[in-house]
Amino acid sequence: MFTIEDSPVRGALGDRLYVVDHERGVWLQRVSGVGRRPGDAFQLVREENVIPFNMSEEEETDPNSGQRYVLRRFETFGISGIAKRYAGIEPFVFSDDTEKREFLKLAVEAVLVYGFHYTTTPRLEGDVRIDADGQIFTLGGFGYATEG
């Protein structure tokens, strides 16, 4: 499972934390914001594979419960002009759709653990949700302890 830990190296903007799953050899770190609108650029790393991506972010209200939450969506996956500019991260070419889906699933899980900005868990279930290809993901769906 992913956890938030002190990073062995600083991120492009000086981030001292990262989201890491030592067992699977994968980590995620925020590279930058995405300009004047809400969202972030990230890098997902497994071995020599460095996948840059951008996510938008908007605040929503659950129509059933009234819970306010942040909804993140992938704007790009495998390329990020922002990650290239701030961290020199080149676009990543996936070998096939299966590899892309595998990395996308890891990115979804890692960003959910990242939360708002390296927010520790347990957190309120559904406080951050990710829309990936029309499917909504939450921390609880990946087996993480949540509140509420």
Short mmCIF file of N, CA and C in Angstrom, two decimals:
data_model
loop_
_atom_site.label_atom_id
_atom_site.label_comp_id
_atom_site.label_asym_id
_atom_site.label_seq_id
_atom_site.Cartn_x
_atom_site.Cartn_y
_atom_site.Cartn_z
N MET A 1 0.84 -1.18 0.00
CA MET A 1 0.00 0.00 0.00
C MET A 1 0.88 1.24 0.00
N PHE A 2 0.35 2.29 -0.56
CA PHE A 2 1.09 3.55 -0.59
C PHE A 2 1.03 4.24 0.77
N THR A 3 2.12 4.91 1.12
CA THR A 3 2.20 5.73 2.32
C THR A 3 2.87 7.05 1.95
N ILE A 4 2.69 8.04 2.79
CA ILE A 4 3.36 9.33 2.61
C ILE A 4 4.58 9.33 3.51
N GLU A 5 5.74 9.59 2.90
CA GLU A 5 6.99 9.55 3.65
C GLU A 5 7.89 10.71 3.24
N ASP A 6 8.96 10.90 4.03
CA ASP A 6 10.00 11.85 3.64
C ASP A 6 10.68 11.31 2.39
N SER A 7 10.85 12.17 1.41
CA SER A 7 11.48 11.76 0.16
C SER A 7 13.00 11.78 0.28
N PRO A 8 13.67 10.81 -0.34
CA PRO A 8 15.13 10.81 -0.29
C PRO A 8 15.74 11.97 -1.11
N VAL A 9 14.96 12.52 -2.03
CA VAL A 9 15.38 13.68 -2.82
C VAL A 9 14.24 14.69 -2.85
N ARG A 10 14.59 15.94 -2.98
CA ARG A 10 13.56 16.98 -3.08
C ARG A 10 12.93 16.98 -4.46
N GLY A 11 11.65 17.32 -4.47
CA GLY A 11 10.94 17.44 -5.73
C GLY A 11 11.35 18.71 -6.46
N ALA A 12 10.82 18.87 -7.66
CA ALA A 12 11.16 20.01 -8.52
C ALA A 12 10.90 21.35 -7.83
N LEU A 13 9.87 21.40 -6.99
CA LEU A 13 9.54 22.65 -6.28
C LEU A 13 9.94 22.59 -4.82
N GLY A 14 10.80 21.65 -4.49
CA GLY A 14 11.30 21.54 -3.12
C GLY A 14 10.48 20.64 -2.21
N ASP A 15 9.49 19.91 -2.77
CA ASP A 15 8.69 19.01 -1.93
C ASP A 15 9.61 18.04 -1.20
N ARG A 16 9.38 17.88 0.08
CA ARG A 16 10.19 16.98 0.90
C ARG A 16 9.50 15.64 1.13
N LEU A 17 8.27 15.52 0.65
CA LEU A 17 7.50 14.30 0.84
C LEU A 17 7.24 13.63 -0.50
N TYR A 18 6.88 12.34 -0.43
CA TYR A 18 6.41 11.64 -1.61
C TYR A 18 5.48 10.53 -1.16
N VAL A 19 4.75 9.98 -2.11
CA VAL A 19 3.85 8.87 -1.86
C VAL A 19 4.55 7.64 -2.42
N VAL A 20 4.75 6.62 -1.58
CA VAL A 20 5.58 5.49 -2.00
C VAL A 20 4.97 4.17 -1.57
N ASP A 21 5.12 3.18 -2.43
CA ASP A 21 4.79 1.79 -2.11
C ASP A 21 6.08 1.01 -2.30
N HIS A 22 6.80 0.75 -1.22
CA HIS A 22 8.10 0.08 -1.31
C HIS A 22 7.96 -1.33 -1.86
N GLU A 23 6.90 -2.02 -1.48
CA GLU A 23 6.71 -3.40 -1.92
C GLU A 23 6.58 -3.50 -3.45
N ARG A 24 5.88 -2.55 -4.03
CA ARG A 24 5.70 -2.57 -5.49
C ARG A 24 6.74 -1.73 -6.23
N GLY A 25 7.60 -1.03 -5.47
CA GLY A 25 8.66 -0.24 -6.09
C GLY A 25 8.15 0.94 -6.90
N VAL A 26 7.12 1.61 -6.39
CA VAL A 26 6.49 2.72 -7.11
C VAL A 26 6.40 3.93 -6.19
N TRP A 27 6.64 5.11 -6.76
CA TRP A 27 6.43 6.33 -5.99
C TRP A 27 5.87 7.44 -6.86
N LEU A 28 5.24 8.41 -6.18
CA LEU A 28 4.63 9.56 -6.85
C LEU A 28 5.05 10.82 -6.12
N GLN A 29 5.28 11.87 -6.89
CA GLN A 29 5.59 13.16 -6.29
C GLN A 29 4.98 14.27 -7.14
N ARG A 30 4.50 15.29 -6.46
CA ARG A 30 3.96 16.46 -7.15
C ARG A 30 5.12 17.22 -7.79
N VAL A 31 4.94 17.63 -9.03
CA VAL A 31 5.96 18.39 -9.74
C VAL A 31 5.66 19.88 -9.67
N SER A 32 4.39 20.23 -9.84
CA SER A 32 4.01 21.64 -9.90
C SER A 32 2.50 21.76 -9.90
N GLY A 33 2.02 22.99 -9.71
CA GLY A 33 0.63 23.30 -9.99
C GLY A 33 0.48 23.40 -11.50
N VAL A 34 -0.72 23.66 -11.96
CA VAL A 34 -0.94 23.74 -13.41
C VAL A 34 -1.37 25.15 -13.83
N GLY A 35 -0.72 26.13 -13.29
CA GLY A 35 -1.01 27.50 -13.69
C GLY A 35 -2.02 28.15 -12.77
N ARG A 36 -2.90 28.92 -13.36
CA ARG A 36 -3.84 29.71 -12.57
C ARG A 36 -5.12 28.99 -12.22
N ARG A 37 -5.25 27.75 -12.63
CA ARG A 37 -6.44 26.99 -12.31
C ARG A 37 -6.07 25.86 -11.35
N PRO A 38 -7.05 25.34 -10.61
CA PRO A 38 -6.76 24.25 -9.66
C PRO A 38 -6.31 22.98 -10.38
N GLY A 39 -5.30 22.37 -9.83
CA GLY A 39 -4.79 21.11 -10.38
C GLY A 39 -3.30 20.99 -10.13
N ASP A 40 -2.76 19.84 -10.51
CA ASP A 40 -1.35 19.55 -10.27
C ASP A 40 -0.75 18.74 -11.40
N ALA A 41 0.57 18.86 -11.54
CA ALA A 41 1.35 17.98 -12.40
C ALA A 41 2.12 17.04 -11.48
N PHE A 42 2.17 15.77 -11.85
CA PHE A 42 2.81 14.74 -11.03
C PHE A 42 3.79 13.94 -11.88
N GLN A 43 4.64 13.19 -11.17
CA GLN A 43 5.43 12.14 -11.81
C GLN A 43 5.20 10.86 -11.02
N LEU A 44 4.95 9.78 -11.75
CA LEU A 44 4.83 8.45 -11.18
C LEU A 44 6.05 7.68 -11.65
N VAL A 45 6.76 7.06 -10.71
CA VAL A 45 8.03 6.41 -11.05
C VAL A 45 8.02 4.96 -10.59
N ARG A 46 8.37 4.07 -11.50
CA ARG A 46 8.60 2.65 -11.17
C ARG A 46 9.83 2.24 -11.97
N GLU A 47 10.90 1.89 -11.23
CA GLU A 47 12.20 1.55 -11.82
C GLU A 47 12.64 2.71 -12.71
N GLU A 48 12.95 2.44 -13.98
CA GLU A 48 13.42 3.51 -14.85
C GLU A 48 12.27 4.23 -15.56
N ASN A 49 11.04 3.80 -15.32
CA ASN A 49 9.87 4.39 -15.97
C ASN A 49 9.38 5.61 -15.19
N VAL A 50 9.37 6.76 -15.84
CA VAL A 50 8.92 8.00 -15.23
C VAL A 50 7.75 8.52 -16.08
N ILE A 51 6.56 8.49 -15.49
CA ILE A 51 5.36 8.88 -16.21
C ILE A 51 4.86 10.22 -15.68
N PRO A 52 4.94 11.26 -16.52
CA PRO A 52 4.40 12.56 -16.12
C PRO A 52 2.91 12.63 -16.46
N PHE A 53 2.17 13.41 -15.67
CA PHE A 53 0.76 13.62 -15.99
C PHE A 53 0.23 14.85 -15.27
N ASN A 54 -0.84 15.39 -15.83
CA ASN A 54 -1.52 16.54 -15.25
C ASN A 54 -2.92 16.14 -14.82
N MET A 55 -3.38 16.73 -13.72
CA MET A 55 -4.74 16.49 -13.24
C MET A 55 -5.41 17.82 -12.94
N SER A 56 -6.67 17.91 -13.33
CA SER A 56 -7.48 19.06 -12.94
C SER A 56 -8.12 18.74 -11.59
N GLU A 57 -8.67 19.76 -10.99
CA GLU A 57 -9.26 19.60 -9.66
C GLU A 57 -10.41 20.57 -9.53
N GLU A 58 -11.54 20.09 -9.05
CA GLU A 58 -12.66 20.99 -8.77
C GLU A 58 -13.40 20.51 -7.54
N GLU A 59 -13.97 21.45 -6.82
CA GLU A 59 -14.72 21.11 -5.63
C GLU A 59 -16.16 20.79 -6.03
N GLU A 60 -16.68 19.70 -5.49
CA GLU A 60 -18.03 19.24 -5.82
C GLU A 60 -18.78 18.95 -4.51
N THR A 61 -20.07 18.77 -4.62
CA THR A 61 -20.90 18.35 -3.49
C THR A 61 -21.66 17.10 -3.89
N ASP A 62 -21.57 16.08 -3.04
CA ASP A 62 -22.29 14.83 -3.29
C ASP A 62 -23.79 15.11 -3.17
N PRO A 63 -24.57 14.84 -4.22
CA PRO A 63 -26.00 15.16 -4.18
C PRO A 63 -26.79 14.32 -3.17
N ASN A 64 -26.27 13.16 -2.81
CA ASN A 64 -26.98 12.29 -1.86
C ASN A 64 -26.67 12.62 -0.42
N SER A 65 -25.38 12.83 -0.11
CA SER A 65 -24.96 13.03 1.28
C SER A 65 -24.72 14.49 1.64
N GLY A 66 -24.52 15.33 0.63
CA GLY A 66 -24.18 16.73 0.89
C GLY A 66 -22.70 16.92 1.20
N GLN A 67 -21.92 15.83 1.18
CA GLN A 67 -20.49 15.90 1.46
C GLN A 67 -19.77 16.69 0.36
N ARG A 68 -18.93 17.61 0.78
CA ARG A 68 -18.10 18.33 -0.18
C ARG A 68 -16.83 17.52 -0.39
N TYR A 69 -16.35 17.49 -1.63
CA TYR A 69 -15.17 16.71 -1.96
C TYR A 69 -14.43 17.34 -3.13
N VAL A 70 -13.21 16.90 -3.33
CA VAL A 70 -12.41 17.33 -4.47
C VAL A 70 -12.47 16.22 -5.51
N LEU A 71 -12.80 16.60 -6.73
CA LEU A 71 -12.82 15.67 -7.85
C LEU A 71 -11.63 15.98 -8.75
N ARG A 72 -10.78 14.99 -8.93
CA ARG A 72 -9.62 15.13 -9.82
C ARG A 72 -9.87 14.33 -11.09
N ARG A 73 -9.40 14.89 -12.20
CA ARG A 73 -9.49 14.21 -13.50
C ARG A 73 -8.14 14.30 -14.20
N PHE A 74 -7.81 13.26 -14.94
CA PHE A 74 -6.58 13.28 -15.74
C PHE A 74 -6.78 14.19 -16.94
N GLU A 75 -5.90 15.17 -17.07
CA GLU A 75 -5.89 15.99 -18.29
C GLU A 75 -4.95 15.38 -19.31
N THR A 76 -3.84 14.84 -18.81
CA THR A 76 -2.87 14.14 -19.65
C THR A 76 -2.36 12.95 -18.86
N PHE A 77 -1.82 11.97 -19.55
CA PHE A 77 -1.17 10.84 -18.88
C PHE A 77 -0.08 10.32 -19.79
N GLY A 78 1.17 10.49 -19.37
CA GLY A 78 2.32 10.10 -20.18
C GLY A 78 3.03 11.30 -20.77
N ILE A 79 2.41 12.46 -20.66
CA ILE A 79 3.02 13.69 -21.15
C ILE A 79 2.56 14.85 -20.28
N SER A 80 3.46 15.77 -20.04
CA SER A 80 3.13 16.97 -19.28
C SER A 80 4.13 18.06 -19.64
N GLY A 81 3.66 19.07 -20.32
CA GLY A 81 4.53 20.21 -20.62
C GLY A 81 5.02 20.88 -19.36
N ILE A 82 4.19 20.88 -18.32
CA ILE A 82 4.57 21.49 -17.04
C ILE A 82 5.69 20.69 -16.38
N ALA A 83 5.56 19.35 -16.36
CA ALA A 83 6.60 18.50 -15.76
C ALA A 83 7.90 18.60 -16.56
N LYS A 84 7.79 18.76 -17.86
CA LYS A 84 8.99 18.92 -18.68
C LYS A 84 9.66 20.25 -18.36
N ARG A 85 8.86 21.29 -18.25
CA ARG A 85 9.42 22.63 -17.99
C ARG A 85 10.08 22.73 -16.61
N TYR A 86 9.39 22.23 -15.58
CA TYR A 86 9.88 22.41 -14.22
C TYR A 86 10.83 21.32 -13.74
N ALA A 87 10.71 20.11 -14.32
CA ALA A 87 11.54 19.01 -13.81
C ALA A 87 12.29 18.27 -14.92
N GLY A 88 12.14 18.71 -16.16
CA GLY A 88 12.85 18.06 -17.26
C GLY A 88 12.35 16.65 -17.57
N ILE A 89 11.10 16.35 -17.21
CA ILE A 89 10.56 15.01 -17.41
C ILE A 89 10.01 14.89 -18.83
N GLU A 90 10.60 13.98 -19.57
CA GLU A 90 10.21 13.76 -20.97
C GLU A 90 8.91 12.95 -21.05
N PRO A 91 8.20 13.05 -22.15
CA PRO A 91 7.01 12.21 -22.34
C PRO A 91 7.37 10.73 -22.25
N PHE A 92 6.42 9.94 -21.79
CA PHE A 92 6.61 8.50 -21.67
C PHE A 92 5.77 7.81 -22.73
N VAL A 93 6.37 6.88 -23.44
CA VAL A 93 5.66 6.11 -24.47
C VAL A 93 5.35 4.73 -23.89
N PHE A 94 4.07 4.43 -23.76
CA PHE A 94 3.64 3.14 -23.25
C PHE A 94 3.81 2.08 -24.33
N SER A 95 4.20 0.88 -23.92
CA SER A 95 4.41 -0.20 -24.89
C SER A 95 3.09 -0.67 -25.50
N ASP A 96 2.00 -0.59 -24.70
CA ASP A 96 0.68 -0.98 -25.20
C ASP A 96 -0.38 -0.47 -24.22
N ASP A 97 -1.65 -0.70 -24.55
CA ASP A 97 -2.74 -0.23 -23.70
C ASP A 97 -2.76 -0.92 -22.34
N THR A 98 -2.31 -2.17 -22.28
CA THR A 98 -2.27 -2.89 -21.01
C THR A 98 -1.30 -2.20 -20.05
N GLU A 99 -0.12 -1.84 -20.53
CA GLU A 99 0.85 -1.15 -19.69
C GLU A 99 0.30 0.20 -19.24
N LYS A 100 -0.35 0.91 -20.15
CA LYS A 100 -0.91 2.22 -19.80
C LYS A 100 -1.96 2.08 -18.70
N ARG A 101 -2.86 1.09 -18.82
CA ARG A 101 -3.89 0.87 -17.80
C ARG A 101 -3.27 0.51 -16.45
N GLU A 102 -2.20 -0.29 -16.47
CA GLU A 102 -1.52 -0.68 -15.23
C GLU A 102 -0.94 0.54 -14.52
N PHE A 103 -0.26 1.40 -15.27
CA PHE A 103 0.30 2.61 -14.68
C PHE A 103 -0.79 3.59 -14.25
N LEU A 104 -1.86 3.67 -15.02
CA LEU A 104 -2.97 4.56 -14.67
C LEU A 104 -3.60 4.15 -13.34
N LYS A 105 -3.77 2.84 -13.15
CA LYS A 105 -4.34 2.35 -11.89
C LYS A 105 -3.43 2.69 -10.71
N LEU A 106 -2.12 2.54 -10.89
CA LEU A 106 -1.16 2.92 -9.84
C LEU A 106 -1.24 4.42 -9.56
N ALA A 107 -1.36 5.22 -10.62
CA ALA A 107 -1.45 6.68 -10.45
C ALA A 107 -2.71 7.06 -9.70
N VAL A 108 -3.83 6.45 -10.03
CA VAL A 108 -5.08 6.74 -9.34
C VAL A 108 -4.92 6.46 -7.85
N GLU A 109 -4.43 5.29 -7.50
CA GLU A 109 -4.26 4.92 -6.09
C GLU A 109 -3.30 5.88 -5.38
N ALA A 110 -2.17 6.18 -6.01
CA ALA A 110 -1.18 7.06 -5.38
C ALA A 110 -1.72 8.48 -5.18
N VAL A 111 -2.45 9.00 -6.15
CA VAL A 111 -3.00 10.36 -6.02
C VAL A 111 -4.08 10.40 -4.95
N LEU A 112 -4.86 9.33 -4.82
CA LEU A 112 -5.84 9.29 -3.74
C LEU A 112 -5.15 9.35 -2.38
N VAL A 113 -4.02 8.65 -2.23
CA VAL A 113 -3.27 8.70 -0.98
C VAL A 113 -2.66 10.10 -0.80
N TYR A 114 -2.20 10.71 -1.88
CA TYR A 114 -1.67 12.09 -1.84
C TYR A 114 -2.72 13.04 -1.27
N GLY A 115 -3.97 12.81 -1.61
CA GLY A 115 -5.07 13.62 -1.06
C GLY A 115 -5.06 15.04 -1.58
N PHE A 116 -5.07 16.00 -0.65
CA PHE A 116 -5.09 17.41 -1.03
C PHE A 116 -3.68 17.91 -1.29
N HIS A 117 -2.77 17.54 -0.46
CA HIS A 117 -1.34 17.87 -0.61
C HIS A 117 -0.58 17.09 0.46
N TYR A 118 -0.33 15.82 0.15
CA TYR A 118 0.32 14.91 1.09
C TYR A 118 -0.45 14.85 2.41
N THR A 119 -1.77 14.68 2.32
CA THR A 119 -2.65 14.60 3.48
C THR A 119 -2.61 13.18 4.03
N THR A 120 -2.31 13.04 5.29
CA THR A 120 -2.19 11.70 5.88
C THR A 120 -3.54 11.01 5.99
N THR A 121 -3.51 9.69 6.08
CA THR A 121 -4.72 8.89 6.22
C THR A 121 -4.77 8.37 7.66
N PRO A 122 -5.90 7.97 8.21
CA PRO A 122 -7.18 7.88 7.52
C PRO A 122 -7.84 9.26 7.38
N ARG A 123 -8.54 9.40 6.28
CA ARG A 123 -9.31 10.61 6.00
C ARG A 123 -10.75 10.21 5.77
N LEU A 124 -11.61 11.20 5.68
CA LEU A 124 -13.01 10.95 5.40
C LEU A 124 -13.15 10.25 4.05
N GLU A 125 -13.86 9.14 4.01
CA GLU A 125 -14.06 8.41 2.75
C GLU A 125 -14.70 9.33 1.71
N GLY A 126 -14.09 9.37 0.54
CA GLY A 126 -14.63 10.17 -0.56
C GLY A 126 -14.28 11.64 -0.52
N ASP A 127 -13.38 12.07 0.39
CA ASP A 127 -13.02 13.49 0.42
C ASP A 127 -12.26 13.91 -0.83
N VAL A 128 -11.56 12.94 -1.43
CA VAL A 128 -10.93 13.12 -2.74
C VAL A 128 -11.41 11.97 -3.61
N ARG A 129 -11.86 12.30 -4.80
CA ARG A 129 -12.33 11.28 -5.74
C ARG A 129 -11.62 11.52 -7.07
N ILE A 130 -11.41 10.44 -7.78
CA ILE A 130 -10.76 10.56 -9.09
C ILE A 130 -11.66 9.95 -10.14
N ASP A 131 -11.87 10.73 -11.19
CA ASP A 131 -12.62 10.27 -12.35
C ASP A 131 -11.59 9.83 -13.38
N ALA A 132 -11.52 8.53 -13.63
CA ALA A 132 -10.61 7.98 -14.64
C ALA A 132 -11.45 7.21 -15.65
N ASP A 133 -11.52 7.71 -16.84
CA ASP A 133 -12.31 7.08 -17.91
C ASP A 133 -13.76 6.87 -17.50
N GLY A 134 -14.32 7.85 -16.78
CA GLY A 134 -15.72 7.79 -16.40
C GLY A 134 -16.02 6.97 -15.17
N GLN A 135 -15.01 6.36 -14.57
CA GLN A 135 -15.20 5.59 -13.34
C GLN A 135 -14.66 6.41 -12.17
N ILE A 136 -15.43 6.46 -11.07
CA ILE A 136 -15.04 7.24 -9.90
C ILE A 136 -14.36 6.32 -8.89
N PHE A 137 -13.18 6.74 -8.43
CA PHE A 137 -12.39 5.98 -7.46
C PHE A 137 -12.24 6.76 -6.16
N THR A 138 -12.23 6.02 -5.03
CA THR A 138 -11.98 6.60 -3.70
C THR A 138 -10.97 5.72 -2.96
N LEU A 139 -10.45 6.24 -1.87
CA LEU A 139 -9.48 5.48 -1.06
C LEU A 139 -10.03 4.15 -0.58
N GLY A 140 -11.26 4.15 -0.10
CA GLY A 140 -11.86 2.92 0.42
C GLY A 140 -11.92 1.83 -0.64
N GLY A 141 -12.08 2.21 -1.88
CA GLY A 141 -12.13 1.24 -2.97
C GLY A 141 -10.82 0.50 -3.17
N PHE A 142 -9.73 1.06 -2.66
CA PHE A 142 -8.42 0.41 -2.75
C PHE A 142 -8.05 -0.27 -1.43
N GLY A 143 -8.97 -0.29 -0.47
CA GLY A 143 -8.73 -1.00 0.79
C GLY A 143 -8.06 -0.18 1.88
N TYR A 144 -7.98 1.15 1.70
CA TYR A 144 -7.36 2.00 2.71
C TYR A 144 -8.37 2.31 3.81
N ALA A 145 -7.88 2.44 5.03
CA ALA A 145 -8.73 2.81 6.16
C ALA A 145 -9.21 4.24 5.96
N THR A 146 -10.51 4.45 6.14
CA THR A 146 -11.07 5.79 6.01
C THR A 146 -12.01 6.03 7.18
N GLU A 147 -12.40 7.26 7.36
CA GLU A 147 -13.36 7.63 8.40
C GLU A 147 -14.70 7.88 7.74
N GLY A 148 -15.75 7.66 8.49
CA GLY A 148 -17.09 7.97 7.99
C GLY A 148 -17.62 6.94 7.16
#
